[in-house]
Coordinates of N, CA and C in Angstrom, one line a residue:
X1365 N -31.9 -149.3 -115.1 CA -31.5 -150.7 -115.0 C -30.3 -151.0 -115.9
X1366 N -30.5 -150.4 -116.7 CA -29.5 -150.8 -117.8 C -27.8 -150.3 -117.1
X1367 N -27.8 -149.1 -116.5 CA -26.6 -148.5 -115.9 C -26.6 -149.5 -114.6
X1368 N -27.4 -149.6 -114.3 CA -26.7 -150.7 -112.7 C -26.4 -152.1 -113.0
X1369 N -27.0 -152.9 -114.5 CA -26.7 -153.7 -115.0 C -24.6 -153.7 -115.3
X1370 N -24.6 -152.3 -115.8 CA -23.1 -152.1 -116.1 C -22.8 -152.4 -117.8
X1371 N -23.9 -152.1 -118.3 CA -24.1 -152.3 -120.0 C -23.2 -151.2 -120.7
X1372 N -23.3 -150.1 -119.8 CA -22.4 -148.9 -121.1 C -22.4 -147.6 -119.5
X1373 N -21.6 -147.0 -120.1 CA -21.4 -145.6 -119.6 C -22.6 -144.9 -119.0
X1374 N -22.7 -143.8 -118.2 CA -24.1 -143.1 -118.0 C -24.3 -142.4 -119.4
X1375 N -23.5 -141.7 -119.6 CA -23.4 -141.4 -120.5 C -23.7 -141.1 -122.1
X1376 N -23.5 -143.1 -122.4 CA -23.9 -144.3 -123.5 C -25.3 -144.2 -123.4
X1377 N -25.5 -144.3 -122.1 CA -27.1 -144.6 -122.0 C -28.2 -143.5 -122.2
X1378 N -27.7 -142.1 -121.8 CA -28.2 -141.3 -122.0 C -28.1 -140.7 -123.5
X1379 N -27.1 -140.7 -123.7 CA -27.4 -140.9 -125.5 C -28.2 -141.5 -126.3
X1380 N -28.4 -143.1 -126.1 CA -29.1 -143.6 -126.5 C -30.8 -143.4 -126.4
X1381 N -31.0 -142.5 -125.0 CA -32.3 -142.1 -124.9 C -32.5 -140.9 -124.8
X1382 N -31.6 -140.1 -125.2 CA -31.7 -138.9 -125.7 C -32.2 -137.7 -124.6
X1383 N -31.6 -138.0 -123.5 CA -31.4 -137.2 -122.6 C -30.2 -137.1 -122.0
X1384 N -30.1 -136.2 -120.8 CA -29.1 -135.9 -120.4 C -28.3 -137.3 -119.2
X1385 N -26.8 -136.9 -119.0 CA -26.3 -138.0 -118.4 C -26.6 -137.6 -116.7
X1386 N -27.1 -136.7 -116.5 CA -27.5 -136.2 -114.9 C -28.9 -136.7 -114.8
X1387 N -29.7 -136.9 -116.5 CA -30.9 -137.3 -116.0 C -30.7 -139.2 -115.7
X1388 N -29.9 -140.0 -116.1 CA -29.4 -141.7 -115.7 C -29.2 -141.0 -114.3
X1389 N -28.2 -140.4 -113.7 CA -27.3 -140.7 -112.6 C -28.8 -139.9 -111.8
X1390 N -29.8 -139.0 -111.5 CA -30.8 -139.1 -110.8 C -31.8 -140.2 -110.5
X1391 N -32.1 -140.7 -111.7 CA -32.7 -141.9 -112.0 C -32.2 -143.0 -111.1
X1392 N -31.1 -143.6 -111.5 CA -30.1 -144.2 -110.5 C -30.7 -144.2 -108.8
X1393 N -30.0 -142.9 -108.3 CA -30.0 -142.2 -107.2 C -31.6 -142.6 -106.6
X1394 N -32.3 -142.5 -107.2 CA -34.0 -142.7 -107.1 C -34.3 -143.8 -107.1
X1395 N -33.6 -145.2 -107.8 CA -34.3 -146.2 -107.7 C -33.1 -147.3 -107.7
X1396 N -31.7 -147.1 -107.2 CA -31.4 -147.7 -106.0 C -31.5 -148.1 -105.2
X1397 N -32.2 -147.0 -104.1 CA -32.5 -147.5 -102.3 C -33.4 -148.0 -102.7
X1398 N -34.8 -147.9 -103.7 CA -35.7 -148.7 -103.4 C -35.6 -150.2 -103.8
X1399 N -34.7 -150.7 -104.9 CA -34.0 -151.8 -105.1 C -33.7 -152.1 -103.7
X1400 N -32.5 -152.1 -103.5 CA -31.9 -152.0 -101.9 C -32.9 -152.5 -101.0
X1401 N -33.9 -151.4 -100.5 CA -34.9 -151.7 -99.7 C -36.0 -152.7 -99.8
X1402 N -36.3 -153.3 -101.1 CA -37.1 -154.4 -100.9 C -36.5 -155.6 -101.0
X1403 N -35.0 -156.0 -101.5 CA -34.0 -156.7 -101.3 C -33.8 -157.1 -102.5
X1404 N -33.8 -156.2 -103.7 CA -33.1 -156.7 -105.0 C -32.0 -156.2 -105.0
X1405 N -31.1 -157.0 -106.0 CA -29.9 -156.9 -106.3 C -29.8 -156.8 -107.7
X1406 N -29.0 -155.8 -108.7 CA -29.3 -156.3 -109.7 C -27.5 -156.6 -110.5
X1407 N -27.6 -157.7 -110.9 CA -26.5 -158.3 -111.5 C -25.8 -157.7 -112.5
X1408 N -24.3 -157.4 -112.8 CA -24.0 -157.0 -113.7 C -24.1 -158.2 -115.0
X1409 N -24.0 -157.3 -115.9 CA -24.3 -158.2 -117.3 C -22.8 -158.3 -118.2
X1410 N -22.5 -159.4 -118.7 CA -21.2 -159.5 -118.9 C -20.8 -158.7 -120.6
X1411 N -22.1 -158.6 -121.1 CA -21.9 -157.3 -121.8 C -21.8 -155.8 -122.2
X1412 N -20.8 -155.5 -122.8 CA -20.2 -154.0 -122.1 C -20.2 -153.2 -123.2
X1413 N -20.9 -152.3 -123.4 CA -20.8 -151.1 -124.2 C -20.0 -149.6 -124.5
X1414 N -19.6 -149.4 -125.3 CA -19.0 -147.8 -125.3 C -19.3 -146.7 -126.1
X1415 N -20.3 -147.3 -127.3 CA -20.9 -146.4 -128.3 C -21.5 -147.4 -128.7
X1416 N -22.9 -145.9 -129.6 CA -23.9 -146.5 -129.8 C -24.0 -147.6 -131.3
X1417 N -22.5 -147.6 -131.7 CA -22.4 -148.5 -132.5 C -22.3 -149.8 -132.1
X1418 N -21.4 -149.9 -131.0 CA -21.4 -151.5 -130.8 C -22.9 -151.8 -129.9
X1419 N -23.8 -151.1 -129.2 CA -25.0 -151.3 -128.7 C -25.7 -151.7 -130.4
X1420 N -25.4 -151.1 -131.5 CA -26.6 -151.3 -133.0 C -25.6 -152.8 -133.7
X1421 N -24.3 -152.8 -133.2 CA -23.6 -153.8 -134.0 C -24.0 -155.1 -133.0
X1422 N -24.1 -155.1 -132.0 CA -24.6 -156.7 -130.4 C -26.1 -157.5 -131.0
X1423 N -27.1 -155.5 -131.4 CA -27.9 -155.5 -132.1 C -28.1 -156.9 -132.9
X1424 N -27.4 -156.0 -134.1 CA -27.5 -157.3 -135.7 C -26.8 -157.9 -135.7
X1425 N -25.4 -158.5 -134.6 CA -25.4 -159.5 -134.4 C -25.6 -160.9 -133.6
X1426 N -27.1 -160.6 -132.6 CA -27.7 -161.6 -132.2 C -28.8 -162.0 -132.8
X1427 N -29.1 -163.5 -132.5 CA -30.0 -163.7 -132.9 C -31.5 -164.2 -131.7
X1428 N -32.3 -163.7 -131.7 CA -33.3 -163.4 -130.4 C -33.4 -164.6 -130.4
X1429 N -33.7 -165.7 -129.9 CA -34.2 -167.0 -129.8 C -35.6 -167.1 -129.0
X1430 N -34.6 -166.6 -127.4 CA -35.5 -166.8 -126.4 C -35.3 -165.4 -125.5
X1431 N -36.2 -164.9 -125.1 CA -36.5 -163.7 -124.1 C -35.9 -164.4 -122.8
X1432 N -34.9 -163.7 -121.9 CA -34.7 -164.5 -120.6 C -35.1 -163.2 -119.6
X1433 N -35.2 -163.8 -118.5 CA -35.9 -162.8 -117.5 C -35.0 -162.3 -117.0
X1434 N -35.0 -161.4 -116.3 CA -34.2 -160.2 -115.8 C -34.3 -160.3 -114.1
X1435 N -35.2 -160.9 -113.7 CA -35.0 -161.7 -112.4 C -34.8 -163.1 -112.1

């Protein structure tokens, strides 16, 4: 979700979860069509990542308030 969102690199993301960048881009591949096929769409997010510093810097510089939904 986070890579179809458009948050950071495959990459970024797989770094941050400490696997490989073929293991995002299968994942992806996998739960695409089924997105697709029940008719979700998922929005990019106008926040953009490139290392795991600005993901830990977005971090300590927000302040949580309110949880918003992802649909």
């Amino acid at each position: 979700m986070l890579y179809l969102r458009k948050l950071g690199t495959r990459d970024l993301i797989a770094q941050l979860f400490g696997v490989n960048g073929s293991t995002i881009t299968r994942a992806v591949q996998q739960v695409k069509p089924l997105l697709t096929k029940h008719g979700h769409t998922i929005p990019p997010s106008t926040a953009r990542f490139r290392t795991p510093a600005d993901v830990a810097a977005f971090i300590t510089n927000s302040s949580p308030t309110e949880i918003k939904s992802a649909c």
